[in-house]
Coordinates of C-alpha atoms and ligand atoms in Angstrom, one line a residue:
Chain A
M41 CA 34.4 -14.8 17.6
S42 CA 32.6 -15.9 14.4
Q43 CA 31.3 -19.4 14.1
W44 CA 29.9 -21.5 11.3
I45 CA 26.6 -22.8 12.1
A46 CA 24.9 -25.5 10.3
A47 CA 21.6 -24.1 9.1
C48 CA 19.9 -26.7 6.9
E49 CA 20.4 -29.3 4.4
A50 CA 21.0 -28.1 0.7
D51 CA 17.8 -29.5 -0.7
D52 CA 15.7 -28.1 2.2
I53 CA 15.6 -25.0 -0.2
D54 CA 13.9 -25.3 -3.6
P55 CA 16.1 -23.5 -6.3
E56 CA 15.1 -19.8 -6.3
D57 CA 13.5 -19.9 -2.8
V58 CA 14.1 -19.0 0.7
I59 CA 13.5 -20.6 4.0
P60 CA 13.8 -19.1 7.6
F61 CA 16.5 -20.0 9.9
E62 CA 16.5 -19.3 13.7
H63 CA 19.6 -19.3 15.9
D64 CA 20.1 -17.9 19.4
G65 CA 16.9 -16.0 19.3
N66 CA 17.9 -14.3 16.0
D67 CA 16.1 -14.7 12.6
Y68 CA 17.9 -15.3 9.4
A69 CA 16.8 -16.0 5.9
I70 CA 18.7 -18.6 3.8
Y71 CA 18.5 -18.4 -0.1
R72 CA 19.1 -20.8 -2.8
S73 CA 19.6 -19.0 -6.2
P74 CA 18.2 -20.3 -9.7
D75 CA 21.9 -21.6 -10.2
D76 CA 22.1 -23.3 -6.9
A77 CA 24.3 -20.9 -5.0
Y78 CA 23.4 -20.2 -1.4
F79 CA 23.2 -17.0 0.5
A80 CA 22.1 -15.6 3.8
T81 CA 20.7 -12.4 5.2
D82 CA 19.0 -11.2 8.3
G83 CA 15.7 -12.5 8.7
H84 CA 13.8 -9.2 8.8
C85 CA 13.2 -6.5 6.3
T86 CA 14.8 -3.1 7.2
H87 CA 11.6 -1.3 6.5
E88 CA 9.5 -2.9 9.3
K89 CA 9.9 -6.0 11.3
T90 CA 8.7 -8.3 8.7
L91 CA 10.1 -11.9 8.0
L92 CA 11.6 -11.9 4.6
C93 CA 11.2 -15.7 4.3
D94 CA 7.5 -15.3 3.4
G95 CA 8.4 -13.2 0.4
L96 CA 9.0 -14.1 -3.2
V97 CA 12.4 -14.9 -4.8
M98 CA 12.9 -14.0 -8.3
G99 CA 16.3 -14.3 -9.8
G100 CA 18.9 -12.8 -7.3
V101 CA 16.0 -10.7 -5.7
I102 CA 13.8 -11.2 -2.5
E103 CA 10.7 -9.1 -2.3
C104 CA 9.3 -8.3 1.2
P105 CA 5.8 -9.7 1.7
K106 CA 4.6 -6.7 3.4
H107 CA 5.1 -3.6 1.2
N108 CA 7.1 -5.0 -1.8
G109 CA 10.4 -3.6 -0.7
R110 CA 13.1 -5.5 -2.7
F111 CA 16.6 -6.5 -1.9
D112 CA 19.4 -8.1 -3.8
Y113 CA 20.0 -10.9 -1.5
T114 CA 23.4 -11.8 -2.9
S115 CA 24.8 -8.4 -1.7
G116 CA 22.0 -7.3 0.7
K117 CA 21.4 -4.1 -1.4
A118 CA 18.1 -2.3 -0.9
L119 CA 16.8 -1.7 -4.2
G120 CA 14.6 1.3 -3.6
A121 CA 11.6 2.8 -1.7
P122 CA 10.2 1.6 0.6
V123 CA 13.4 0.0 1.6
L124 CA 16.3 2.4 1.9
V125 CA 18.5 0.5 4.2
D126 CA 20.5 -2.5 3.1
V127 CA 19.8 -5.9 4.7
R128 CA 22.8 -7.5 6.5
T129 CA 24.3 -10.6 4.7
Y130 CA 26.3 -13.4 6.1
P131 CA 28.8 -15.8 4.6
V132 CA 27.5 -19.2 3.6
K133 CA 29.2 -22.3 2.5
V134 CA 28.0 -25.8 1.6
M135 CA 29.7 -29.0 2.7
D136 CA 28.5 -32.6 2.4
D137 CA 25.1 -31.2 1.5
T138 CA 24.9 -29.1 4.5
V139 CA 24.5 -25.4 4.3
Y140 CA 26.5 -23.4 7.0
I141 CA 26.1 -19.8 7.8
E142 CA 28.9 -17.7 9.4
L143 CA 27.6 -15.8 12.3
P144 CA 29.5 -13.2 14.3
Chain B
M9 CA 6.0 33.7 -21.9
P10 CA 8.5 35.8 -19.8
A11 CA 7.0 34.8 -16.5
R12 CA 8.3 31.3 -17.2
A13 CA 11.9 32.0 -18.3
S14 CA 12.8 33.6 -15.0
T15 CA 11.2 30.6 -13.0
A16 CA 12.3 27.7 -15.1
E17 CA 14.1 26.1 -12.3
A18 CA 11.5 25.2 -9.6
I19 CA 9.5 22.0 -9.5
V20 CA 6.7 22.6 -6.8
I21 CA 4.8 19.7 -5.1
A22 CA 1.6 20.6 -3.2
G23 CA 0.8 17.8 -0.4
A24 CA 3.7 15.9 1.4
G25 CA 1.9 12.5 1.8
A26 CA 3.1 9.2 0.3
G27 CA 2.8 10.5 -3.3
G28 CA 4.4 14.0 -3.0
V29 CA 7.4 12.7 -0.9
R30 CA 8.1 9.8 -3.4
A31 CA 7.7 12.3 -6.3
A32 CA 10.3 14.8 -4.6
F33 CA 12.9 12.0 -4.0
T34 CA 12.4 10.7 -7.6
L35 CA 13.2 14.1 -9.1
R36 CA 16.5 13.9 -7.5
E37 CA 17.1 10.2 -8.3
Q38 CA 16.4 11.1 -12.0
G39 CA 19.0 13.8 -11.8
W40 CA 16.9 16.9 -11.7
D41 CA 19.2 19.6 -10.2
G42 CA 16.8 22.5 -10.0
R43 CA 14.9 23.4 -7.0
V44 CA 12.3 21.1 -5.5
V45 CA 9.9 22.6 -3.2
L46 CA 7.4 20.5 -1.1
V47 CA 4.6 22.1 0.5
G48 CA 2.6 20.5 3.1
T49 CA 0.0 21.3 5.8
E50 CA 1.1 18.3 7.7
P51 CA 4.6 16.7 8.1
P52 CA 5.3 13.6 5.9
Y53 CA 4.0 10.7 7.8
E54 CA 2.6 7.1 7.2
R55 CA -1.2 6.8 7.2
P56 CA -1.5 2.9 7.0
P57 CA -0.4 2.5 10.8
L58 CA -3.1 4.8 11.8
S59 CA -5.9 2.2 11.8
K60 CA -3.6 -0.7 12.7
T61 CA -1.0 0.2 15.5
G62 CA -1.7 3.9 15.8
E63 CA 2.0 4.6 15.5
Y64 CA 3.3 7.8 14.4
R65 CA 5.9 7.1 11.8
L66 CA 7.5 9.6 9.5
I67 CA 7.8 8.7 5.8
C68 CA 11.3 10.5 6.1
G69 CA 12.9 13.0 8.5
G70 CA 13.9 16.5 7.8
A71 CA 17.5 15.6 7.5
A72 CA 16.8 13.1 4.6
L73 CA 14.8 16.0 2.9
S74 CA 17.5 18.5 3.2
E75 CA 20.2 16.2 2.4
A76 CA 18.4 15.6 -0.9
G77 CA 18.2 19.3 -1.4
I78 CA 14.3 19.3 -1.0
T79 CA 12.9 22.4 0.4
F80 CA 10.0 21.4 2.8
L81 CA 7.7 24.3 3.7
A82 CA 6.3 22.7 6.9
G83 CA 2.8 23.8 7.8
A84 CA 2.2 25.6 4.6
E85 CA -1.1 25.4 2.8
A86 CA -1.4 25.8 -0.9
A87 CA -4.5 28.0 -1.5
G88 CA -4.4 28.8 -5.2
V89 CA -2.9 28.1 -8.6
D90 CA -2.2 31.0 -11.0
T91 CA -2.1 28.5 -14.1
A92 CA -1.2 31.3 -16.5
A93 CA 1.6 32.8 -14.5
H94 CA 2.8 29.5 -13.2
V95 CA 2.6 30.5 -9.5
L96 CA 1.4 28.5 -6.6
E97 CA -0.1 30.7 -3.9
L98 CA 0.1 29.9 -0.3
A99 CA -2.4 30.8 2.4
D100 CA 0.1 32.9 4.2
G101 CA 0.5 35.0 1.0
R102 CA 3.8 33.5 -0.4
R103 CA 4.0 33.0 -4.1
L104 CA 6.0 30.0 -5.5
P105 CA 6.7 30.4 -9.1
Y106 CA 6.9 26.8 -10.8
R107 CA 8.2 25.2 -14.0
S108 CA 6.1 22.3 -13.1
L109 CA 3.6 21.7 -10.3
L110 CA 2.5 18.5 -9.0
L111 CA -0.6 18.2 -6.8
T112 CA -0.5 15.4 -4.3
T113 CA -3.3 16.7 -2.0
G114 CA -4.7 13.2 -1.3
A115 CA -8.1 12.7 0.3
R116 CA -10.2 13.5 3.1
A117 CA -12.4 11.2 5.2
R118 CA -16.1 11.4 4.1
R119 CA -18.3 12.4 6.9
L120 CA -21.9 11.0 7.6
P121 CA -24.7 13.2 6.6
F122 CA -26.2 13.6 9.8
G123 CA -25.2 15.1 13.3
G124 CA -26.8 14.4 16.5
A125 CA -23.8 13.0 18.3
P126 CA -19.9 13.2 17.9
V127 CA -18.5 10.8 15.3
H128 CA -14.8 10.0 14.7
V129 CA -13.3 9.7 11.4
L130 CA -9.9 8.4 10.5
R131 CA -7.6 10.0 7.9
S132 CA -4.9 12.1 9.9
Y133 CA -2.7 11.4 12.9
A134 CA -4.8 14.0 14.8
D135 CA -7.9 11.9 14.0
S136 CA -6.2 8.8 15.2
A137 CA -5.0 10.2 18.4
A138 CA -8.3 11.7 19.3
L139 CA -10.0 8.2 18.5
R140 CA -7.5 6.1 20.4
A141 CA -7.7 8.2 23.6
R142 CA -11.1 7.0 23.8
L143 CA -10.5 3.3 23.2
A144 CA -10.3 1.3 26.4
P145 CA -11.2 -2.2 27.7
G146 CA -15.0 -2.7 27.9
R147 CA -15.7 0.5 25.8
R148 CA -18.6 -0.1 23.3
V149 CA -17.2 1.1 19.9
A150 CA -19.5 1.3 16.8
V151 CA -17.8 1.4 13.3
I152 CA -20.0 2.6 10.7
G153 CA -18.8 1.3 7.4
G154 CA -17.4 -2.1 6.6
G155 CA -14.5 -0.8 4.4
F156 CA -11.0 -1.8 5.0
I157 CA -10.2 1.1 7.4
G158 CA -13.2 0.7 9.4
L159 CA -12.5 -3.0 9.7
E160 CA -8.7 -2.4 10.7
L161 CA -9.9 -0.1 13.3
A162 CA -12.4 -2.6 14.5
A163 CA -9.7 -5.2 14.8
S164 CA -7.4 -2.8 16.8
A165 CA -10.3 -1.7 19.1
A166 CA -11.0 -5.5 19.8
A167 CA -7.5 -6.2 20.5
L168 CA -7.6 -3.2 23.1
G169 CA -10.5 -5.1 24.7
C170 CA -13.3 -2.8 23.3
R171 CA -16.7 -4.4 22.4
V172 CA -17.0 -3.6 18.8
T173 CA -19.9 -3.5 16.3
V174 CA -19.5 -2.8 12.7
I175 CA -22.4 -1.6 10.7
E176 CA -22.3 -2.0 7.0
L177 CA -25.0 -0.7 4.6
G178 CA -24.0 -3.2 1.7
P179 CA -24.8 -7.0 1.8
R180 CA -21.3 -7.8 2.9
L181 CA -17.9 -6.3 4.0
M182 CA -15.5 -4.4 1.7
G183 CA -17.9 -4.6 -1.1
R184 CA -16.1 -2.0 -3.4
A185 CA -12.6 -3.5 -3.8
V186 CA -12.5 -7.1 -2.5
P187 CA -14.2 -10.0 -4.0
A188 CA -17.0 -11.7 -1.9
R189 CA -15.1 -14.9 -1.2
V190 CA -12.3 -13.2 0.3
A191 CA -14.3 -10.7 2.2
A192 CA -16.0 -13.7 3.7
T193 CA -12.7 -15.1 5.0
M194 CA -12.1 -11.9 6.8
A195 CA -15.4 -11.7 8.1
G196 CA -15.0 -15.3 9.7
R197 CA -11.9 -13.9 11.3
H198 CA -13.7 -10.7 12.7
V199 CA -16.4 -12.8 14.1
A200 CA -14.1 -15.3 15.7
A201 CA -12.5 -12.3 17.4
G202 CA -15.7 -11.3 18.8
V203 CA -16.7 -8.5 16.5
D204 CA -20.3 -8.0 16.0
L205 CA -20.9 -7.7 12.2
R206 CA -24.3 -6.1 11.0
C207 CA -24.3 -6.1 7.2
G208 CA -27.1 -5.0 5.1
T209 CA -28.3 -2.2 7.3
G210 CA -27.8 1.5 7.3
V211 CA -27.7 4.0 10.0
T212 CA -30.6 6.3 9.9
G213 CA -29.8 8.5 12.9
L214 CA -27.7 9.3 15.9
A215 CA -28.7 10.6 19.3
G216 CA -26.7 11.4 22.4
T217 CA -27.9 9.7 25.4
G218 CA -26.9 9.9 29.1
S219 CA -24.6 7.1 28.6
G220 CA -23.4 7.4 25.2
T221 CA -24.7 7.5 21.6
E222 CA -27.8 5.7 20.4
I223 CA -27.5 4.6 16.6
T224 CA -30.6 3.9 14.9
L225 CA -30.5 1.2 12.2
A226 CA -32.7 1.0 9.2
E227 CA -33.9 -2.3 10.2
G228 CA -35.6 -0.5 13.1
T229 CA -33.3 -1.6 15.9
A230 CA -30.8 0.6 17.8
I231 CA -27.3 0.1 19.2
E232 CA -25.8 1.9 22.1
A233 CA -22.0 2.9 21.8
D234 CA -19.5 4.9 23.8
V235 CA -17.5 5.7 20.7
V236 CA -18.6 6.1 17.1
V237 CA -16.4 5.9 14.2
A238 CA -17.5 6.5 10.7
G239 CA -15.4 4.6 8.0
V240 CA -17.4 5.6 5.1
G241 CA -14.8 6.2 2.4
A242 CA -12.7 9.2 1.3
V243 CA -13.2 12.2 -0.9
P244 CA -10.4 13.2 -3.0
E245 CA -9.1 16.7 -2.2
T246 CA -9.8 18.6 -5.3
M247 CA -10.4 22.1 -4.0
L248 CA -7.2 23.6 -5.2
A249 CA -7.6 22.2 -8.7
C250 CA -11.3 23.1 -8.9
A251 CA -10.6 26.8 -8.0
A252 CA -7.9 26.9 -10.6
G253 CA -10.4 25.7 -13.3
I254 CA -8.6 22.4 -13.7
E255 CA -10.9 19.6 -14.7
T256 CA -12.0 17.4 -12.0
G257 CA -14.7 14.7 -11.5
D258 CA -14.3 12.3 -8.6
G259 CA -10.7 13.2 -8.4
I260 CA -8.5 15.5 -10.5
V261 CA -8.7 14.3 -14.1
V262 CA -5.1 13.3 -15.4
D263 CA -3.9 11.7 -18.6
E264 CA -1.7 8.7 -18.8
R265 CA 1.4 10.8 -17.9
F266 CA -0.5 12.4 -14.9
A267 CA -0.9 15.7 -16.6
T268 CA -3.9 17.8 -15.8
S269 CA -6.0 20.0 -18.0
A270 CA -3.7 22.9 -17.1
P271 CA -0.3 23.3 -18.7
D272 CA 2.6 22.0 -16.6
V273 CA 0.2 21.0 -13.7
F274 CA 0.3 17.4 -12.8
A275 CA -1.5 15.3 -10.1
A276 CA -0.9 12.0 -8.5
G277 CA -2.0 9.7 -5.6
D278 CA -5.4 9.5 -4.0
C279 CA -6.4 13.0 -5.3
C280 CA -6.2 12.0 -9.0
R281 CA -8.2 9.8 -11.5
Y282 CA -6.0 8.0 -14.0
P283 CA -6.8 6.2 -17.2
H284 CA -5.2 2.8 -16.6
P285 CA -3.8 1.2 -19.7
L286 CA -4.1 -2.2 -18.1
Y287 CA -8.0 -1.6 -18.1
G288 CA -8.5 -0.3 -21.3
G289 CA -7.9 3.3 -20.2
Q290 CA -10.7 3.2 -17.7
P291 CA -10.2 6.2 -15.3
L292 CA -9.5 5.0 -11.8
R293 CA -9.2 6.6 -8.6
L294 CA -7.2 4.4 -6.2
E295 CA -6.8 4.8 -2.4
S296 CA -3.5 2.8 -2.1
W297 CA -0.3 3.4 -0.4
R298 CA 1.8 1.7 -3.1
A299 CA -0.1 3.3 -6.0
A300 CA 0.3 6.7 -4.5
Q301 CA 4.1 6.3 -4.4
E302 CA 4.2 4.8 -7.9
H303 CA 2.1 7.7 -9.3
G304 CA 4.3 10.1 -7.6
A305 CA 7.5 8.5 -9.1
A306 CA 5.8 8.3 -12.6
A307 CA 4.5 11.9 -12.3
A308 CA 8.1 13.1 -11.4
R309 CA 9.5 11.3 -14.4
A310 CA 6.9 12.8 -16.6
M311 CA 7.6 16.3 -15.3
L312 CA 11.1 15.7 -16.5
G313 CA 10.0 14.5 -20.0
E314 CA 9.3 10.8 -19.8
T315 CA 6.6 10.0 -22.2
E316 CA 6.0 6.1 -21.4
P317 CA 2.6 5.8 -19.7
Y318 CA 2.5 4.3 -16.2
A319 CA 0.9 0.9 -16.2
G320 CA 1.7 -0.4 -12.6
V321 CA -0.7 -3.0 -11.3
P322 CA -3.0 -1.7 -8.6
W323 CA -2.1 -3.4 -5.3
F324 CA -3.2 -2.9 -1.6
W325 CA -3.0 -4.7 1.6
S326 CA -4.9 -4.6 4.7
D327 CA -4.1 -6.0 8.2
Q328 CA -7.0 -7.2 10.3
H329 CA -6.4 -9.1 13.5
D330 CA -3.6 -11.5 12.7
Y331 CA -4.8 -11.9 9.1
T332 CA -3.5 -9.9 6.0
L333 CA -5.5 -9.3 2.8
Q334 CA -4.0 -8.4 -0.4
V335 CA -5.5 -7.5 -3.6
A336 CA -3.7 -7.1 -6.9
G337 CA -5.3 -5.7 -10.0
L338 CA -9.0 -4.6 -10.2
A339 CA -11.4 -7.1 -8.8
S340 CA -14.3 -5.2 -10.4
A341 CA -12.9 -5.8 -13.8
A342 CA -13.4 -9.6 -13.5
D343 CA -16.0 -11.4 -15.5
R344 CA -15.5 -14.9 -14.1
E345 CA -13.7 -16.1 -10.9
V346 CA -11.4 -19.2 -10.3
V347 CA -10.4 -20.2 -6.7
R348 CA -7.3 -22.0 -5.6
V349 CA -7.5 -23.8 -2.3
R350 CA -4.0 -24.3 -1.0
P351 CA -3.1 -27.4 1.4
D352 CA -2.9 -24.9 4.1
G353 CA -6.5 -24.0 3.7
V354 CA -5.8 -20.5 2.2
E355 CA -7.9 -19.6 -0.7
I356 CA -6.3 -17.5 -3.7
W357 CA -9.0 -15.9 -5.8
F358 CA -8.5 -15.1 -9.4
G359 CA -10.6 -12.9 -11.6
L360 CA -10.5 -13.2 -15.3
S361 CA -11.8 -10.9 -18.1
R362 CA -14.2 -12.0 -20.7
D363 CA -11.2 -12.7 -22.9
G364 CA -9.5 -14.9 -20.4
R365 CA -7.0 -12.4 -19.2
L366 CA -6.1 -12.4 -15.5
V367 CA -7.2 -9.0 -14.2
A368 CA -7.2 -9.4 -10.5
A369 CA -6.4 -11.8 -7.7
A370 CA -7.0 -11.3 -3.9
A371 CA -6.6 -13.4 -0.7
A372 CA -6.7 -13.3 2.9
G373 CA -4.7 -15.4 5.4
P374 CA -2.7 -15.5 8.6
G375 CA 0.4 -13.4 8.7
N376 CA 2.0 -12.8 5.2
S377 CA 1.0 -16.4 3.9
V378 CA -0.8 -14.9 0.8
A379 CA 2.0 -12.5 -0.3
K380 CA 3.9 -14.9 -2.7
D381 CA 0.9 -16.0 -4.5
I382 CA -0.5 -12.5 -4.8
K383 CA 3.0 -11.2 -6.1
L384 CA 3.0 -14.0 -8.7
A385 CA -0.5 -13.2 -9.9
E386 CA 0.5 -9.5 -10.0
L387 CA 3.3 -10.4 -12.4
L388 CA 0.8 -12.4 -14.5
I389 CA -1.6 -9.5 -14.6
A390 CA 1.1 -7.0 -15.6
R391 CA 1.9 -9.4 -18.6
R392 CA -1.7 -9.4 -19.5
A393 CA -1.5 -13.1 -19.3
A394 CA -4.5 -15.6 -20.0
P395 CA -3.6 -18.5 -18.0
D396 CA -5.5 -21.7 -18.2
P397 CA -8.2 -21.5 -15.4
V398 CA -7.8 -25.2 -14.5
T399 CA -4.1 -24.8 -13.9
L400 CA -5.0 -21.6 -11.8
A401 CA -7.4 -23.6 -9.6
D402 CA -4.7 -26.4 -9.1
P403 CA -2.8 -26.1 -6.1
A404 CA -0.3 -28.7 -7.3
V405 CA 1.0 -26.4 -10.0
T406 CA 2.9 -23.5 -8.6
L407 CA 2.2 -19.9 -9.9
K408 CA 5.8 -19.5 -10.6
S409 CA 5.6 -22.4 -13.1
V410 CA 2.5 -20.8 -14.6
L411 CA 4.4 -17.5 -14.9
R412 CA 7.3 -19.2 -16.7
S413 CA 5.1 -21.3 -19.0
P414 CA 4.8 -20.0 -22.6
V415 CA 1.0 -19.5 -22.5
A416 CA 1.6 -16.9 -19.8
G417 CA 4.3 -15.1 -21.7
Ligands
FAD922 C1 -6.1 5.0 8.3 C2 -5.5 4.7 7.0 C3 -5.1 3.5 6.8 C4 -4.5 3.0 5.5 N1 -4.2 1.9 5.4 C5 -3.7 1.3 4.1 C6 -3.3 0.0 3.9 O1 -3.2 -0.8 4.8 N2 -2.9 -0.3 2.7 C7 -2.9 0.5 1.6 O2 -2.6 0.3 0.4 N3 -3.3 1.8 1.7 C8 -3.7 2.3 3.0 N4 -4.2 3.5 3.2 C9 -4.3 4.5 2.0 C10 -2.9 5.2 1.9 O3 -2.5 5.8 3.1 C11 -3.2 6.4 1.0 O4 -3.5 5.9 -0.4 C12 -2.0 7.3 0.7 O5 -1.6 8.0 1.9 C13 -2.3 8.2 -0.3 O6 -1.1 9.1 -0.5 P1 -1.3 10.6 -1.1 O7 0.0 11.2 -1.0 O8 -2.0 10.6 -2.4 O9 -2.2 11.5 -0.2 P2 -2.1 11.6 1.4 O10 -1.4 10.7 2.2 O11 -3.6 11.9 1.9 O12 -1.3 13.0 1.5 C14 -1.8 14.3 1.0 C15 -1.2 15.3 1.9 O13 -1.5 16.6 1.4 C16 -1.9 17.5 2.4 N5 -2.6 18.5 1.6 C17 -3.8 18.5 1.2 N6 -4.2 19.6 0.7 C18 -3.1 20.4 0.7 C19 -2.9 21.9 0.4 N7 -3.8 22.6 -0.1 N8 -1.7 22.5 0.7 C20 -0.7 21.7 1.4 N9 -0.9 20.4 1.8 C21 -2.0 19.9 1.4 C22 -2.6 16.8 3.3 O14 -2.6 17.4 4.5 C23 -1.8 15.5 3.3 O15 -0.7 15.5 4.3 C24 -4.7 3.9 4.4 C25 -5.2 5.3 4.6 C26 -5.7 5.6 5.9 C27 -6.3 7.0 6.0
FES923 S1 8.2 -4.2 5.9 FE1 9.4 -4.8 4.2 S2 8.9 -3.3 2.6 FE2 7.8 -2.8 4.4

């Protein structure tokens, strides 16, 4: 059964940035795009177990802080070596300035 | 040249490390549908973990190679190049005709100029396994050379409970590629972790004693150790190129498309010396995981006819204890320095050229805390930006806004 979990307030994240979110011992990354849309992915890079929230967001792309692997955080798509496996994404909605993430 | 007409379809790559493997995959990504033959004395594995966790991690498995239609000749050693006939000769006698040949033979660990006692080096997995088998709590480990591989190893050994001494000839750690201020941050972290740092003193001799190895230092004192490791740099693997009459000189000399002096022979990664457009065409030999892959990819494109020179910003990282160091650009190209002290205490170092362009940035801090700023600095370096030094030093102004300001563009 999937459920919507309140992750943060909408303005906890700067535009074009990312913050970490932990739930039930799992790490997630929550993004705010330059045009104020919100997205969520797994917290870790698919190359090694590095937290993506320490990486740089530019446009719709997050770059892993460890070896510069890049993902399109809106789709989870891995954009080339060294990351070859897509990162999992989760549905996100914003209600009353709260950002919710749908977890399985 | 009739020899070529019949062999027009194979691109052969000698050396299956970070550079060679990335080149092979890039050929496919770029649509090359001829043969790709990758020759490697070793399986394709990652070197960076060897001085950190010691883990054996493949760059890619055999299945991924065959799926991409890459013929991997495992355990094969390239022994000679017949540049006129366009043939790579293997040590086992096989002859591989090529349309283009890429040399990605990497580098080997430099050895100390004297014997007297066994000394470990660290370049291959075999080196790492032999060394790690000797690390145990309480063991006295002496690391000769305060470069980043020696320091990573020192940190791993300390974490395993060894008593570690690092001996560095230069006045400070990582003198070649890391600015003094950032090296000092790392030095502080080592000292806090109990590593004994001896800078400014050389090793003058080694002698086996009943209980270990005695290391004599130039300053006159001696150190006893159970395990001695030399981390004194790497020597580019140029033998193949030299023997074939290809121009070398601290690396295989290549042009800005990674072409060597021999027709249709290219070189990339740690083994080559590349005239970098960002630094006025200064020939650079880098020892960097990311550069090796970018070189490999750029050389692959060049072999397929791309003419745009590669101008990627040099970048490397190093993990020591719970700190990560990152350097973008070329610290030695800096004429003046600016330091930004962030509210969390982390210092970001910027190197500017005489004409005010940002040419390097470096920082060391806990976890991945320096990554974002170094990445933004890298983007500024790539743009040849000349940001205002006062702004660079001001932690209240984000580097992202510097990047987006018209001056930087
Ligand atoms: C212990 C260690 C830790 C490192 N850590 C970092 C780090 O933290 N960050 C970073 O940026 N960089 C790091 N590096 C550097 C990085 O690993 C290298 O820059 C990178 O491996 C270079 O890739 P390459 O393909 O050019 O050469 P290599 O990885 O050396 O690969 C060359 C391959 O060619 C093979 N070969 C050589 N001659 C022949 C021949 N005649 N025939 C067939 N095969 C041949 C070799 O056996 C080898 O497998 C580290 C290196 C080492 C050794
Ligand atoms: S851990 Fe993310 S790119 Fe390596």
